[in-house]
Coordinates of C-alpha atoms in Angstrom, one line a residue:
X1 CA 0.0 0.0 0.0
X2 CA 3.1 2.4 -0.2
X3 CA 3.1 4.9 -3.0
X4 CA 1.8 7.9 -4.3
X5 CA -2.2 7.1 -4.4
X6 CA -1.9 5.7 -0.7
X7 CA -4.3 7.0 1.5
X8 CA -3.0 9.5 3.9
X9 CA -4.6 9.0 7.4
X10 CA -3.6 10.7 10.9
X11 CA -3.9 8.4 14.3
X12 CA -6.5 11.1 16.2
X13 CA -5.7 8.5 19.2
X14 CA -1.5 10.2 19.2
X15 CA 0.0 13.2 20.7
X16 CA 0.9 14.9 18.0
X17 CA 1.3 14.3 14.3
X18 CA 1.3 10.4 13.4
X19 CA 0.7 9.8 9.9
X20 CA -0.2 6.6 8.0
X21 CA 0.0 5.9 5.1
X22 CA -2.5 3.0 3.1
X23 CA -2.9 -0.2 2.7
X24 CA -5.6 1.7 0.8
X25 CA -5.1 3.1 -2.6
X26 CA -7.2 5.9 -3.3
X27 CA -7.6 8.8 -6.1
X28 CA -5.2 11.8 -5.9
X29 CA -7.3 15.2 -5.0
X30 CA -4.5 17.0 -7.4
X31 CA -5.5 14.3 -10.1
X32 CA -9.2 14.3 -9.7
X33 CA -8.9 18.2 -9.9
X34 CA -8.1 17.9 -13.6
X35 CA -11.0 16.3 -14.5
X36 CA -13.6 17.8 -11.9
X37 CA -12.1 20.9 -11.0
X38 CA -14.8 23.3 -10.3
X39 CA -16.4 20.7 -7.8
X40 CA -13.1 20.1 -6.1
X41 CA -11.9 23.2 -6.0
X42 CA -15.8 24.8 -4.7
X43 CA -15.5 21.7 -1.7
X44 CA -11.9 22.5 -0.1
X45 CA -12.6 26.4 -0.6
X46 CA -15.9 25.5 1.6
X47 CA -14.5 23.6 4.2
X48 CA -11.1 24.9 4.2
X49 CA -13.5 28.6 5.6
X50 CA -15.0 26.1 8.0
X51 CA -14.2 27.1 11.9
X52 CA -13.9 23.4 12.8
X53 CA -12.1 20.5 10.8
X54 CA -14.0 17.7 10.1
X55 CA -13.1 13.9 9.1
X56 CA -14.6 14.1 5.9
X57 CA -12.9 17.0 4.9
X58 CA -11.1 16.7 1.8
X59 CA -12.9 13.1 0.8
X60 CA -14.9 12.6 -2.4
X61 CA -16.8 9.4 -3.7
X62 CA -16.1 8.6 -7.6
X63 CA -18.6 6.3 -9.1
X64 CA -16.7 5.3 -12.5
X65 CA -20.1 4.1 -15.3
X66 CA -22.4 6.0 -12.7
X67 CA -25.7 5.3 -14.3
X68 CA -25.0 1.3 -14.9
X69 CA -23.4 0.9 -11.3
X70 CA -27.2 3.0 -10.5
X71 CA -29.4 -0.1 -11.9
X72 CA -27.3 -2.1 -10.4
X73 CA -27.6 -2.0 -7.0
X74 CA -30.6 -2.1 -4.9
X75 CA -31.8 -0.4 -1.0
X76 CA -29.7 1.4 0.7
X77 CA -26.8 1.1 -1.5
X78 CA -28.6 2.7 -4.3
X79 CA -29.9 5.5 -2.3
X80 CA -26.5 6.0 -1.7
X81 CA -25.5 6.6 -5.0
X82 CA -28.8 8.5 -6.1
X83 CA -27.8 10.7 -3.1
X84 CA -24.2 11.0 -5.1
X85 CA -26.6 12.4 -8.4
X86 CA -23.7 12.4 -10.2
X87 CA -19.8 10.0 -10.6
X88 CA -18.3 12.4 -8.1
X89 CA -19.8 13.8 -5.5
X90 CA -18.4 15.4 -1.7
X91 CA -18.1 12.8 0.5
X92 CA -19.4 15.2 3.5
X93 CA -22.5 15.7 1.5
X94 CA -23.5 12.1 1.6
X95 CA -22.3 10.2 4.2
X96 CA -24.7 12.0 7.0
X97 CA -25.5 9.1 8.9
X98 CA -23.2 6.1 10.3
X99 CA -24.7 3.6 8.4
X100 CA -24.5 5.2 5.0
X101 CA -20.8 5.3 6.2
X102 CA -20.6 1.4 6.7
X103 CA -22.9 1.4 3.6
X104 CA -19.5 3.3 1.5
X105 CA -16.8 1.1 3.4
X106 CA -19.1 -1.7 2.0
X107 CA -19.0 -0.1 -1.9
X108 CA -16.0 0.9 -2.1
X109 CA -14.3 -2.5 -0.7
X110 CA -16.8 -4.2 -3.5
X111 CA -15.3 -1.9 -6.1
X112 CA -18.3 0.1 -7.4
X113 CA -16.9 3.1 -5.3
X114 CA -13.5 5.0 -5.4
X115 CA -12.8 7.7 -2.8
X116 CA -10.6 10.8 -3.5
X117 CA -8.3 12.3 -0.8
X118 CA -4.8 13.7 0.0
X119 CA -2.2 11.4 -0.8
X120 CA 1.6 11.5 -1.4
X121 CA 1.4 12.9 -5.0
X122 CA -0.3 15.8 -3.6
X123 CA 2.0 16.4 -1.4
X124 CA 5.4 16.1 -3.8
X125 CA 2.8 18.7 -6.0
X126 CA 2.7 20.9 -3.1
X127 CA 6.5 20.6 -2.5
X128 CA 7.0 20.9 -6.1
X129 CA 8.2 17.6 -6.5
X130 CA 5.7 16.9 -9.0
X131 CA 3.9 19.0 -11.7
X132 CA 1.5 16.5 -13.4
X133 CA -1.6 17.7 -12.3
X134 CA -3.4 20.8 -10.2
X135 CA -1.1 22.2 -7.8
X136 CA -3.8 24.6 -6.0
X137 CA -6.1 21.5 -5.3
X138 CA -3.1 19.9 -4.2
X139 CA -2.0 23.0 -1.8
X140 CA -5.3 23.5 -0.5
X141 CA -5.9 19.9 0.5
X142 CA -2.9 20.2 2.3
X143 CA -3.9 23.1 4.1
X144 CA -7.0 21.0 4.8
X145 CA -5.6 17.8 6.2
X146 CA -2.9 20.1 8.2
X147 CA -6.4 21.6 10.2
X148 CA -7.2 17.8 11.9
X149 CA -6.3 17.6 15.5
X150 CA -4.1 14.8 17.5
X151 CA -6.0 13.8 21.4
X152 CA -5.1 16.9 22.5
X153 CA -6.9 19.0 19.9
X154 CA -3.8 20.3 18.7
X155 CA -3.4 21.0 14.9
X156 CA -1.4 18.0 13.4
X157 CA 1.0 20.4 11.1
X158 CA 1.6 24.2 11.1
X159 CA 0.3 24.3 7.3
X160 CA -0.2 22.6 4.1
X161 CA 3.4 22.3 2.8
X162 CA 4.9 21.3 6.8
X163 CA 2.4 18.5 6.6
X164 CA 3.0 17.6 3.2
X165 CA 7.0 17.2 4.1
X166 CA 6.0 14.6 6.7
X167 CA 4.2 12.8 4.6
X168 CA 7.0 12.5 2.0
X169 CA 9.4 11.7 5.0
X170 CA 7.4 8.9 5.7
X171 CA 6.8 7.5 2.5
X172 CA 10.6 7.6 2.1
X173 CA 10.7 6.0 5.4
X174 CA 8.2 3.1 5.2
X175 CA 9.7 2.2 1.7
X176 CA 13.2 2.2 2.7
X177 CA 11.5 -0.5 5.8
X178 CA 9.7 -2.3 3.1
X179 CA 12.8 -2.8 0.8
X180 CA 15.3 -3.3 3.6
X181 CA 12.5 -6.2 5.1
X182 CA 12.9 -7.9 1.6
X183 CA 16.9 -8.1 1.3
X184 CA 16.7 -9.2 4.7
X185 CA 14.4 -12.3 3.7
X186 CA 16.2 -13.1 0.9
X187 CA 19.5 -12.9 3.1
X188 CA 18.0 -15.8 5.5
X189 CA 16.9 -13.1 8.1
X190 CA 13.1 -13.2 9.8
X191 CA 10.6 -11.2 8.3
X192 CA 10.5 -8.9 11.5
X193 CA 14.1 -8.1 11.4
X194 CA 13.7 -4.8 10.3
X195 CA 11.6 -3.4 13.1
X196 CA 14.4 -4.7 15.6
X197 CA 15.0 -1.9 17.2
X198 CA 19.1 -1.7 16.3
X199 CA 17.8 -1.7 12.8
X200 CA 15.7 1.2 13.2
X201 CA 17.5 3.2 15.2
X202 CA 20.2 2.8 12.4
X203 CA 17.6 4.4 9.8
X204 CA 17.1 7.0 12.0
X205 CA 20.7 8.6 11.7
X206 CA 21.0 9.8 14.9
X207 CA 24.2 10.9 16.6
X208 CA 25.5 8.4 19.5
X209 CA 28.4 6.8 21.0
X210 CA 27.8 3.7 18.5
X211 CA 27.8 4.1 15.0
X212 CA 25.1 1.5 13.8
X213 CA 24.5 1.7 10.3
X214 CA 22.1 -0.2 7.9
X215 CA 21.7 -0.3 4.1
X216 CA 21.5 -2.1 1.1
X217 CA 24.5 -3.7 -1.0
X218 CA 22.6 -3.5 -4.5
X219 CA 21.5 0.1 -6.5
X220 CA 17.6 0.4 -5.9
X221 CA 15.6 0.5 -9.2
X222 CA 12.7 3.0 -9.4
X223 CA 9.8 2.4 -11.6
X224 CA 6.7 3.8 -12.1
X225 CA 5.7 7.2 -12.6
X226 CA 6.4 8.8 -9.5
X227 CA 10.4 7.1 -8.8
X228 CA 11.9 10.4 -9.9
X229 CA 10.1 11.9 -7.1
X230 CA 10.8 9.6 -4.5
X231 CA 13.2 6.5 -4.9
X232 CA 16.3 8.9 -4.8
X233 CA 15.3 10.0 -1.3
X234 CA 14.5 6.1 -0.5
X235 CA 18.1 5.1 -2.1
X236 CA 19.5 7.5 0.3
X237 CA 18.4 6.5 3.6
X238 CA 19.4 2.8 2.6
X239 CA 23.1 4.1 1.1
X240 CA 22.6 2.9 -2.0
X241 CA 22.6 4.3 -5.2
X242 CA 19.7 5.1 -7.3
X243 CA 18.6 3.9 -10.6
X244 CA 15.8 5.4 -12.0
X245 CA 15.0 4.9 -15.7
X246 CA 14.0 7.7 -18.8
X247 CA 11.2 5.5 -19.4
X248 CA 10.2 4.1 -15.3
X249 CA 6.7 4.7 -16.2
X250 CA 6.5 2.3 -19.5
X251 CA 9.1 -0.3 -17.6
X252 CA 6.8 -0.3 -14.5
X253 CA 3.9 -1.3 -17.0
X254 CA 6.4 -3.7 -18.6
X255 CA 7.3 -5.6 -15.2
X256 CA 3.7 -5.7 -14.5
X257 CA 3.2 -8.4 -16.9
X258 CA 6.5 -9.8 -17.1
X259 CA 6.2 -10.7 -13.3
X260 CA 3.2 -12.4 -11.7
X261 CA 0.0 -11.2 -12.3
X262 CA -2.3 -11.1 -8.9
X263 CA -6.2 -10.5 -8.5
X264 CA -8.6 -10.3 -6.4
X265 CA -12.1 -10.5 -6.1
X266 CA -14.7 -9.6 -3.8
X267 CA -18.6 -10.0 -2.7
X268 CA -20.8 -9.5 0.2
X269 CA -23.1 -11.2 1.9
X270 CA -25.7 -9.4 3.8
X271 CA -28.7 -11.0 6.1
X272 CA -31.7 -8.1 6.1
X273 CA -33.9 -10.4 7.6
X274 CA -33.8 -13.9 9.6
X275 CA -33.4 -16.8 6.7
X276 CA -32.5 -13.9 4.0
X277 CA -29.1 -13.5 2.7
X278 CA -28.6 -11.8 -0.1
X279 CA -25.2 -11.9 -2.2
X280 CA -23.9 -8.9 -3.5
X281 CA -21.9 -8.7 -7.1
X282 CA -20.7 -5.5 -8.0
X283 CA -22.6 -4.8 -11.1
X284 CA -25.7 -7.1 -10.5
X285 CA -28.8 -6.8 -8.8
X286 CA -28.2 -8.4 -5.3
X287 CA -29.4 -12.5 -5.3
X288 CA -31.5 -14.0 -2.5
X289 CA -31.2 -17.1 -0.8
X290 CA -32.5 -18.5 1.9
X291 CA -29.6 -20.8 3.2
X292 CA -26.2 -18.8 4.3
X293 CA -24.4 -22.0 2.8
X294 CA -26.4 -21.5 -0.5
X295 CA -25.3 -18.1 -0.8
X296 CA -21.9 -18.9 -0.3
X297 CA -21.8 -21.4 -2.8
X298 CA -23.1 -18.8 -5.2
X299 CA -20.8 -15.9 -4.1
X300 CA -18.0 -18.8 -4.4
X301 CA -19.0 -19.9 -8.2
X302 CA -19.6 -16.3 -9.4
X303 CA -16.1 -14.8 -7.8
X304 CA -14.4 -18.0 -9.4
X305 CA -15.7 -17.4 -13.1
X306 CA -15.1 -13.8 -12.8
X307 CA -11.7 -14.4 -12.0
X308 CA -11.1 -17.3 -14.0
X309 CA -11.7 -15.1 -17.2
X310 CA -10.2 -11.8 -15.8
X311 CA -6.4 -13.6 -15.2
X312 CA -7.3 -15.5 -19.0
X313 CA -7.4 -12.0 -20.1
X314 CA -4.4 -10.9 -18.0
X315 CA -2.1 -13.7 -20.2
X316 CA -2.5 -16.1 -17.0
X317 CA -4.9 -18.9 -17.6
X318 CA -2.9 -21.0 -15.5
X319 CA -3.2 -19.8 -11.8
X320 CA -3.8 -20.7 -7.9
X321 CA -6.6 -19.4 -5.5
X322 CA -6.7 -18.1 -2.2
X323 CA -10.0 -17.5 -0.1
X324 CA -10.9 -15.4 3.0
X325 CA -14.3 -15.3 4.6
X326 CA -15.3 -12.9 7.6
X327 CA -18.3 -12.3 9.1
X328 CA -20.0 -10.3 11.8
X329 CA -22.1 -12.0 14.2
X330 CA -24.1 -10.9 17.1
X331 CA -25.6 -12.4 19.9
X332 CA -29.6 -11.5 20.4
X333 CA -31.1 -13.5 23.3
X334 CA -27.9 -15.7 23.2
X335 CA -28.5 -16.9 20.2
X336 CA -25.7 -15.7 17.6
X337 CA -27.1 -14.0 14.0
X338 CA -25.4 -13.6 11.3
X339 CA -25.6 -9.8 9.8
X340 CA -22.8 -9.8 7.2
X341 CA -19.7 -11.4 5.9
X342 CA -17.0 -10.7 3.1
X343 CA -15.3 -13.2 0.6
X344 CA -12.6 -12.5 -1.3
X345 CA -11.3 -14.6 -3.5
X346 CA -7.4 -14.4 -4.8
X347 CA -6.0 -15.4 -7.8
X348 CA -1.8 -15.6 -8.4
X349 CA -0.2 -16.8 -11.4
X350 CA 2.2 -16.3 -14.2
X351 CA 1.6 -14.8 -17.7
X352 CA 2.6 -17.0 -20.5
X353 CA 4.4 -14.4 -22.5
X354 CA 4.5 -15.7 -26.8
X355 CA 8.1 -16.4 -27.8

């Protein structure tokens, strides 16, 4: 989840600023700018005059094929989306009760829904790291996120562009941990070596009596669009040099289907009433069943086609499946019922490239 669309959240529980950054990928406010910019622009002015932050500030909903994803869905979930009117709508606008908040979670984990929000791009736009998209969206999300408050109420960041360096320092920081926990694997080490704490205080570069140092042996390779912006910084917390090629965009698309492709799917199962369960399909009209097993079954056989002919049209017709169920349960009169439960459905394998 580490990159420049990973969602950029603050820990409200902290004394002061803690960012965190994914596992969820999410739609650059910079980038969504240049294709909705009077709507993006008209929210952050808004809540950026605000007196008092609020947790939606700065979040949008994007409903990519609005009007088919519309006949789709059914209840609650399409008043959601007719609440929306439109593919992108404020998520402060629409989300006004908790349960059409569990109702989004639900969507956007199912794939019909995207959300928009401050991410690392827009905050290597605001430190002019980047120039791809709208730096004043950028700047004024910043200024937005930099408004939260840690558990004492205290601003997390003095302004946009303080916050926005934090976040870059800890992307550079979690993906020098991410690469260093690889080469240690691959050396023989445990996974956890690197949050030993000799390890990281050797990343930190502090001054002390020891000098404990930590990096890698091999140059780091950027791709993607992005590495320009960040790998260099990455390369040098780890002392290594950086390699980041002319074309890292066209060989990150190039290594995507050289190396193994991996999907996965995903469906809910929802009970509205006792001996109801209905399974949800993003792009279908929710089914009904009246056995839980039944339904899964279904959910099982539906996820597996879709899959099955999404990695055939990724080059890999030849693959292996993972599955995770969870459900919530709740006791009522000691007797547990079943209220909802998620299966996803993974799919790894390798493209068999023509010679």
């Amino acid at each position: 989840g580490l990159g420049g669309d990973s969602y950029v959240r603050h820990d409200e529980r902290a004394v002061g600023a803690v960012i965190r950054l994914g596992p969820r990928k999410v739609v650059p406010i910079c980038q969504l700018a240049g294709e909705s910019g009077p709507l993006v622009h008209h929210m952050l002015d808004q809540q950026l005059s605000s007196p008092a932050p609020s947790d939606l500030d700065g979040l949008l909903l994007v409903a990519e094929d609005y009007d088919e994803r519309l006949v789709a869905l059914e209840g609650i979930e399409r008043r959601l989306l007719e609440t929306m009117r439109e593919r992108v709508a404020v998520a402060a606008r629409v989300l006004s009760t908790s349960q059409l908040r569990r109702v989004m979670e639900r969507l956007v984990q199912r794939g019909v829904l995207q959300l928009a929000a401050f991410t690392p791009t827009d905050a290597a736009h605001v430190l002019a790291m980047q120039s791809n998209y709208d730096t004043s969206a950028a700047v004024k999300a910043a200024e937005l996120f930099a408004r939260r408050r840690d558990r004492l109420g205290r601003p997390v960041a003095a302004d946009g562009r303080t916050l926005s360096r934090m976040v870059i320092d800890t992307l550079v920081r979690r993906s020098a941990e991410a690469v260093l926990a690889a080469a240690f694997v691959h050396d023989g080490l445990p996974p956890g070596t690197v949050d030993q704490q000799v390890v990281q205080v050797a990343l930190n570069r502090g001054p002390g009596v020891a000098g404990v140092t930590v990096g890698m042996s091999l140059p780091l390779i950027g791709l993607g669009a992005s590495a320009p912006a960040y790998y260099p910084a990455v390369a040098a917390l780890l002392g290594a040099p950086s390699l980041v090629p002319v074309d890292a965009d066209v060989a990150n698309a190039i290594g995507a289907v050289v190396g193994r492709v991996r999907l996965s799917r995903q469906c809910v199962v929802t009970a509205p009433q006792h001996g109801e369960y209905l399974v949800h399909l993003d792009g279908e009209a929710p089914a009904r069943y009246d056995e839980l097993d039944c339904a899964l079954v279904a959910a099982r056989s539906q996820l597996s086609a879709t899959l099955a002919a999404d990695m055939a049209a990724a080059g890999a017709a030849l693959f292996e499946t993972k599955e995770e169920w969870s459900e919530d349960v709740v006791e009522l009169g000691g007797t547990a019922l079943f209220v909802e439960g998620s299966l996803i459905i993974t799919a790894t394998g390798r493209p068999q490239l023509s010679h």
